Amino acid sequence: MPSSSSSSSPKPKPNATEEQEEVAIIYKCTVCPDNNNNTNTSSSSVKSLKLSVSDLPMLSCQYIQKGVLLSQPPPDININDKMIPLLKLSLSRTLSHFPALAGRLSTDPQGHIHILCNGSGVHFVHAAARHLHVHQILPPPPADRDVHPCFKTFFAFDNTLSYAGHHQPIAAVQVTELADGLFIGCTVNHAVVDGTSFWNFFNTFAEISKGGGVVFNRMVTNPPDFSRENVFISPVVLPLPAGGPAATFSGDEPVRERVVHFSRDAILKMKFRANNPLWKPQNSDLKPKSEISSFQSLSAQLWRAVTRARRFPADSTKTTTFRMAVNCRHRLEPKVDPLYFGNLIQSIPTAASVGDLVSHDLSWAANQLHQNVVAHDNATVRRGVKEWEKQPKLFPLGNFDGAMITMGSSPRFPMYDNDFGWGRPLAVRSGKANKFDGKFSAFPGRDGDGSVDVELVLAPETMAWLERDQEFMQYVSSSS
């Protein structure tokens, strides 16, 4: 097996602390949509939304948990007297634009599942971890640490499958005070939103908060589209066991979690390597017909490095798979509104033998990913819908053979646009949800310069080997 250092097995690094820091719950309540906000007539008329072919498979996935770490509000924004009431008011007014998030799931007698936009409301939690400082949980470069375990305590609905939206709120917001900062964590049912819809909700919540909760005289910047008129809206019923599905991964395996930063320059170097192959394919059909993207180049680098770190024999015929989600809104013809509310994604698996992946250079792996993404056009999207309708099933989330990687989220999502009134976030972090060996999430770099942060979740020994892989680590600036 190729390795950039000695063959002795590295010792996994311990987490920042073995025990999660305690978070005190100060206040809990239910926040409902502001019925006095009549500016958004299109959303106020939404009563029921049928789950689509892209929504239904997510019923066995856990709620999405993503949040932003913010600096401490200025002294004139008293947390208890001003900030918490403002956030609750802003959340209420945001829900008037996103009525589905304040509803519940409901299964009709035929077995179709809908979102009933009945205004039942979302959970709001005010919590405190005032013993924690920002520099403790987000150490400045060149610190090289795993993600602080406290972030796992900053979200509601741990270990909750999306099917639970039948009797639980579809969304929750937890605001956690730190000694010198604030964390706002949003948890949303994954059968109701994908990343595009999740961050549109989060951005709108921040926009209304920054505006002092005032939305009566104007529309929000990006009102969601609640139409259900595309090929993903299907008459097919997904058969489910009584009581709902089970998770497709255990979540009990030991893992380490790091957020690694790739500068714009590092990504451009990987992109150059990906588009200027050392290998010379004899078959011209294997040559890229268009430029391999920065993200495909980065993903290929991760795929190869993690496969090496898993210590398979270099000539192994074992199959390794890299899964990435693609947004189908712009791939369909006619195109779907970019602000379509719900899931409109499909998973693209790219498979290769371990031997082929590690023996070829970066450009070979990047080209495998690139060819699959380019081929995922309108016809491919529609074919995927038809295949699901023939055999409806839940999304198989997990690392079933020890050789899989699943890339989630996207550096294109406007995560750092969540300015609640006193500045851009310091960092983006996630909770416990949907994490297993080989689950990665891509975030934009904070500076908005084309840099990318990747949240890596790996088995401890795999992470230790990855940290010793100089071919990979030469591109890593530091933990973000």
XYZ file of C-alpha atoms in Angstrom:
480
model
C 0.000 0.000 0.000
C 1.492 3.390 -0.951
C 2.426 5.473 2.037
C 4.316 8.720 2.464
C 5.858 7.744 5.782
C 6.996 4.783 7.827
C 4.864 1.658 8.006
C 4.368 1.644 11.759
C 0.725 2.054 12.660
C -0.009 5.596 13.889
C -1.822 6.103 17.158
C -5.176 7.845 16.744
C -5.360 11.275 18.310
C -7.844 11.640 21.149
C -10.723 14.043 20.822
C -10.435 17.498 22.360
C -12.107 16.004 25.405
C -13.651 12.613 25.945
C -16.764 14.026 27.583
C -19.124 16.527 26.069
C -19.368 19.802 27.929
C -22.591 20.386 29.787
C -25.138 22.755 28.276
C -27.801 24.267 30.529
C -31.285 24.660 29.063
C -32.667 28.033 30.141
C -35.912 28.144 28.240
C -37.996 26.110 25.787
C -41.077 27.089 23.857
C -42.979 26.563 20.619
C -42.805 29.276 17.976
C -45.629 29.452 15.428
C -45.887 31.413 12.181
C -46.806 35.071 12.481
C -50.357 35.092 11.121
C -50.332 38.896 10.979
C -47.666 38.871 8.286
C -49.813 39.070 5.177
C -47.120 40.145 2.728
C -46.442 36.632 1.461
C -49.762 35.543 0.021
C -48.256 32.649 -1.936
C -46.944 30.912 1.178
C -49.971 31.715 3.331
C -52.128 29.762 0.863
C -49.979 26.627 1.141
C -51.953 23.968 3.020
C -50.429 20.628 2.055
C -47.315 19.526 0.178
C -46.900 15.984 -1.106
C -43.503 14.382 -0.457
C -41.639 13.718 -3.694
C -39.478 10.905 -5.025
C -36.517 12.860 -3.635
C -38.152 13.545 -0.250
C -39.433 10.061 0.585
C -36.067 8.229 0.653
C -34.893 10.650 3.356
C -37.469 9.427 5.887
C -34.843 7.047 7.296
C -32.208 9.802 7.533
C -31.789 11.904 10.644
C -32.756 15.571 10.783
C -30.181 17.960 9.281
C -28.213 19.768 12.014
C -26.180 22.791 10.923
C -25.374 25.994 12.749
C -23.222 29.105 12.899
C -20.819 30.320 15.570
C -21.145 34.069 16.052
C -19.214 36.621 18.040
C -20.835 38.063 21.150
C -23.603 40.583 20.408
C -22.738 44.214 21.214
C -23.638 45.516 24.687
C -26.753 47.321 23.453
C -28.258 43.965 22.406
C -28.993 42.463 25.800
C -29.370 38.717 25.336
C -32.363 38.109 27.594
C -34.248 41.366 27.152
C -33.638 42.077 23.491
C -31.871 39.363 21.511
C -33.927 36.295 22.479
C -37.275 38.087 21.963
C -36.000 39.395 18.607
C -34.896 35.933 17.465
C -38.245 34.429 18.444
C -40.135 37.195 16.623
C -37.904 36.840 13.566
C -38.315 33.060 13.572
C -42.097 33.463 13.736
C -42.052 35.838 10.777
C -39.675 33.572 8.878
C -42.085 30.675 9.369
C -44.824 32.747 7.743
C -42.715 32.531 4.583
C -41.857 28.849 5.205
C -45.176 27.427 6.482
C -44.136 23.844 5.752
C -41.518 23.995 8.507
C -44.205 24.782 11.080
C -46.330 21.808 10.021
C -46.301 18.058 10.550
C -46.064 14.990 8.331
C -49.243 13.035 7.677
C -49.869 9.757 5.861
C -53.185 9.490 4.022
C -55.220 6.262 3.689
C -53.547 5.481 0.352
C -50.086 5.658 1.913
C -49.012 8.980 0.421
C -47.141 11.242 2.842
C -47.801 14.971 2.930
C -46.608 17.982 4.891
C -49.648 19.501 6.549
C -48.940 23.219 6.866
C -51.105 23.513 9.971
C -49.076 26.064 11.919
C -48.264 23.691 14.789
C -44.914 25.434 15.194
C -41.263 24.639 15.793
C -39.189 24.163 18.928
C -37.155 27.117 20.194
C -34.479 26.466 22.827
C -32.429 29.049 24.732
C -29.376 27.367 26.260
C -26.098 28.386 27.865
C -22.547 27.059 27.982
C -20.918 30.134 29.495
C -17.880 28.162 30.626
C -16.813 27.867 26.976
C -14.844 30.544 25.112
C -14.597 30.882 21.352
C -10.817 30.365 21.377
C -11.332 27.049 23.189
C -13.773 25.554 20.726
C -12.396 27.286 17.630
C -8.650 27.504 18.205
C -6.809 29.826 15.815
C -4.312 28.472 13.244
C -2.000 26.659 13.286
C -3.982 24.573 15.796
C -4.464 21.042 14.567
C -7.338 19.529 16.512
C -10.459 17.468 16.104
C -13.794 19.297 16.197
C -14.658 20.199 19.788
C -17.358 17.823 21.091
C -19.402 20.692 22.529
C -20.865 21.395 19.078
C -22.835 18.154 19.316
C -24.765 19.616 22.253
C -25.851 22.751 20.406
C -28.726 21.144 18.485
C -32.166 19.687 19.161
C -33.549 16.332 17.965
C -30.486 14.134 18.314
C -30.853 10.676 16.751
C -34.265 11.607 15.366
C -35.283 10.087 12.046
C -37.204 12.265 9.622
C -40.212 9.927 9.775
C -40.734 11.272 13.319
C -42.075 14.447 11.721
C -45.461 12.738 11.962
C -45.525 13.552 15.676
C -42.520 15.852 16.257
C -41.915 19.386 15.000
C -40.318 19.534 11.578
C -37.753 22.078 12.739
C -36.059 23.442 15.842
C -33.740 26.350 16.631
C -31.341 26.297 19.589
C -29.546 29.479 20.659
C -26.605 28.696 22.950
C -24.788 31.429 24.858
C -21.017 31.068 25.269
C -18.706 33.145 27.456
C -17.868 35.414 24.527
C -19.982 34.209 21.650
C -23.217 32.663 20.488
C -24.134 29.566 18.539
C -27.370 29.350 16.542
C -28.151 25.786 15.530
C -30.975 24.856 13.161
C -32.338 21.321 12.983
C -34.706 20.502 10.115
C -36.390 17.328 8.888
C -34.423 15.901 5.947
C -37.550 14.564 4.227
C -38.770 18.166 4.054
C -35.612 20.019 2.958
C -32.351 19.453 1.164
C -29.322 21.710 1.588
C -30.631 24.341 -0.831
C -33.920 24.730 1.036
C -32.275 24.451 4.468
C -29.869 27.325 3.864
C -32.554 29.464 2.221
C -34.560 29.142 5.449
C -31.489 29.874 7.587
C -30.515 32.876 5.435
C -34.049 34.271 5.590
C -34.135 33.864 9.380
C -30.876 35.844 9.626
C -32.087 38.462 7.134
C -35.272 39.143 9.097
C -33.365 39.200 12.384
C -30.843 41.670 11.016
C -33.718 43.862 9.892
C -35.106 43.960 13.417
C -37.865 41.492 12.591
C -39.550 43.951 10.211
C -40.884 42.318 7.041
C -44.322 43.859 6.693
C -43.425 46.335 3.968
C -41.269 44.103 1.830
C -40.767 40.572 0.676
C -37.799 38.554 1.786
C -34.914 38.366 -0.668
C -35.425 34.731 -1.669
C -39.032 33.609 -1.139
C -39.301 29.816 -1.460
C -41.201 28.220 -4.325
C -43.796 25.692 -3.101
C -44.911 24.400 -6.487
C -45.278 20.633 -6.834
C -45.341 20.388 -10.625
C -42.344 18.353 -11.704
C -41.439 14.753 -12.471
C -40.439 14.086 -8.850
C -44.096 14.338 -7.730
C -45.188 10.745 -8.148
C -48.304 8.627 -7.508
C -46.094 5.770 -6.293
C -46.307 4.835 -2.609
C -43.168 4.010 -0.632
C -43.909 0.889 1.464
C -42.819 1.366 5.068
C -42.917 -0.924 8.098
C -45.445 -0.257 10.833
C -44.115 2.485 13.059
C -41.774 3.791 10.395
C -38.286 2.963 9.135
C -35.082 2.345 11.059
C -31.765 4.095 10.497
C -29.572 2.432 7.878
C -26.373 2.941 9.910
C -25.697 2.272 13.584
C -23.908 5.476 14.569
C -22.130 3.571 17.352
C -18.735 3.096 15.724
C -15.879 5.202 17.090
C -15.017 8.066 14.759
C -12.924 11.193 14.721
C -14.100 14.441 13.211
C -11.960 17.203 11.732
C -12.637 20.268 9.617
C -9.746 20.801 7.225
C -9.192 23.952 5.212
C -8.156 24.073 1.569
C -7.044 27.502 0.379
C -7.969 28.820 -3.038
C -4.389 28.332 -4.200
C -4.333 24.722 -3.039
C -7.590 23.985 -4.841
C -6.295 25.608 -8.035
C -3.218 23.382 -7.851
C -5.404 20.282 -7.540
C -7.574 21.506 -10.390
C -4.503 22.010 -12.582
C -3.325 18.473 -11.833
C -6.780 17.099 -12.567
C -6.978 18.801 -15.948
C -3.390 18.008 -16.982
C -3.128 14.233 -16.648
C 0.071 12.277 -16.342
C -1.775 9.279 -17.745
C -2.369 9.073 -21.516
C -5.677 7.378 -22.249
C -5.650 5.571 -25.590
C -9.416 5.781 -25.761
C -10.331 9.374 -26.589
C -13.740 8.842 -24.986
C -11.999 8.756 -21.597
C -10.589 12.237 -22.021
C -12.554 15.026 -20.314
C -14.824 16.750 -22.830
C -15.006 19.786 -20.546
C -12.966 21.212 -17.714
C -12.916 19.228 -14.488
C -14.197 21.513 -11.740
C -12.413 22.596 -8.582
C -14.794 20.613 -6.385
C -14.447 17.457 -8.482
C -10.667 17.812 -8.223
C -10.833 18.217 -4.436
C -13.242 15.284 -4.135
C -10.916 13.082 -6.164
C -7.993 14.001 -3.915
C -10.063 13.057 -0.853
C -11.209 9.799 -2.441
C -7.683 8.662 -3.258
C -6.143 9.760 0.039
C -8.811 8.198 2.252
C -8.687 4.965 0.252
C -4.917 4.848 0.844
C -5.470 5.611 4.529
C -7.850 2.679 4.836
C -4.848 0.441 4.151
C -6.317 -1.847 1.505
C -3.743 -3.816 -0.511
C -2.524 -1.620 -3.360
C -3.573 -4.172 -5.995
C -6.942 -4.890 -4.399
C -9.902 -5.533 -6.673
C -12.220 -4.394 -3.877
C -14.637 -1.739 -5.055
C -14.519 1.697 -3.476
C -17.414 4.113 -4.029
C -17.598 7.896 -3.823
C -21.146 9.253 -3.511
C -22.029 12.865 -4.080
C -25.431 14.560 -4.206
C -26.359 16.675 -7.202
C -28.970 19.418 -7.380
C -31.532 18.527 -10.044
C -33.298 21.896 -10.173
C -31.260 23.184 -13.099
C -30.769 19.761 -14.686
C -34.436 19.142 -15.424
C -36.072 20.409 -18.597
C -38.024 22.552 -18.107
C -35.859 23.837 -15.271
C -37.275 23.982 -11.761
C -37.181 27.233 -9.789
C -33.799 27.512 -8.011
C -35.719 28.253 -4.786
C -37.976 25.181 -5.066
C -38.749 24.101 -1.502
C -38.044 20.478 -0.659
C -35.538 17.873 -1.724
C -34.659 17.901 -5.398
C -31.407 15.967 -5.329
C -30.108 12.639 -6.559
C -27.068 10.685 -5.421
C -24.341 9.914 -7.957
C -22.195 6.919 -7.038
C -18.820 6.605 -8.760
C -17.111 3.245 -8.298
C -13.582 2.020 -8.992
C -11.355 -0.771 -7.812
C -8.933 0.171 -5.064
C -6.071 -0.919 -7.325
C -7.120 1.381 -10.168
C -7.792 4.329 -7.887
C -4.461 4.309 -6.051
C -2.298 3.310 -9.043
C -3.515 6.115 -11.302
C -2.890 9.804 -10.680
C -5.325 12.457 -9.469
C -6.574 13.265 -12.951
C -7.814 9.708 -13.478
C -9.967 9.766 -10.320
C -11.185 13.306 -11.032
C -12.189 12.274 -14.534
C -14.282 9.377 -13.200
C -16.227 11.819 -11.010
C -16.411 14.426 -13.769
C -17.822 12.026 -16.362
C -20.592 10.967 -13.992
C -21.560 14.521 -13.081
C -21.569 15.722 -16.704
C -23.692 12.750 -17.752
C -26.326 13.540 -15.122
C -28.598 15.517 -17.442
C -32.367 15.791 -17.836
C -32.680 12.282 -19.284
C -30.573 10.775 -16.483
C -32.593 12.561 -13.805
C -35.861 11.314 -15.288
C -34.487 7.808 -15.648
C -33.526 7.851 -11.973
C -37.089 8.811 -11.028
C -38.516 5.971 -13.144
C -36.110 3.456 -11.605
C -37.143 4.518 -8.109
C -40.822 4.234 -9.017
C -40.246 0.649 -10.155
C -38.561 -0.193 -6.851
C -39.323 2.437 -4.185
C -36.777 2.395 -1.384
C -35.203 4.442 1.371
C -31.813 6.062 0.882
C -29.073 3.673 2.097
C -26.967 6.029 4.178
C -23.823 4.469 5.620
C -20.489 2.821 4.884
C -21.571 -0.759 4.328
C -18.380 -2.320 2.998
C -15.745 -0.151 4.675
C -14.732 1.436 1.366
C -17.403 4.088 0.817
C -17.300 7.877 1.019
C -20.446 10.022 1.039
C -19.979 13.723 0.310
C -22.755 15.991 1.543
C -23.477 19.705 1.623
C -21.786 22.085 -0.839
C -19.280 24.960 -0.819
C -21.810 26.842 -2.941
C -24.300 27.171 -0.098
C -24.345 30.723 1.366
C -23.565 29.619 4.917
C -21.606 32.724 5.863
C -24.394 35.041 4.720
C -26.090 34.413 8.066
C -25.462 37.818 9.632
C -28.016 38.254 12.404
C -27.112 41.887 12.929
C -23.614 41.966 14.396
C -21.384 40.357 11.771
C -20.691 37.294 9.682
C -20.330 33.909 11.392
C -16.948 32.882 12.719
C -17.494 29.261 11.679
C -20.054 26.726 10.502
C -20.443 23.475 12.411
C -22.800 20.502 12.457
C -24.287 18.231 15.108
C -24.355 14.455 15.582
C -26.774 13.722 12.776
C -26.035 11.356 9.890
C -22.387 10.795 10.801
C -20.416 7.614 10.204
C -17.002 6.556 8.927
C -16.640 8.125 5.482
C -19.277 10.876 5.795
C -17.894 14.208 4.551
C -19.512 17.643 4.290
C -18.203 20.539 2.221
C -18.519 24.136 3.443
C -17.363 27.375 1.808
C -14.310 28.988 3.354
C -15.186 31.890 5.620
C -13.376 34.499 3.536
C -15.474 33.812 0.446
C -12.366 33.633 -1.737
C -12.952 30.197 -3.250
C -11.419 28.309 -0.344
C -13.249 25.243 0.975
C -13.596 23.590 4.388
C -14.363 19.875 4.503
C -15.737 18.193 7.590
C -14.170 14.715 7.678
C -15.672 11.903 9.748
C -13.427 8.833 9.749
C -12.513 5.822 11.814
C -9.743 6.892 14.231
C -7.041 4.755 12.613
C -7.989 5.953 9.113
C -7.820 9.582 10.241
C -4.411 8.980 11.791
C -3.049 7.529 8.547
C -4.599 10.371 6.531
C -2.794 12.914 8.703
C 0.506 11.255 7.756
C -0.228 11.243 4.003
C 2.020 13.983 2.657
C 0.477 13.899 -0.829
C -2.800 14.885 0.807
C -1.587 17.090 3.658
C 0.451 19.325 1.359
C -2.866 20.873 0.296
C -4.276 21.312 3.813
C -3.710 24.774 5.283
C -4.899 24.028 8.830
C -7.991 23.091 10.702
C -10.550 25.785 9.965
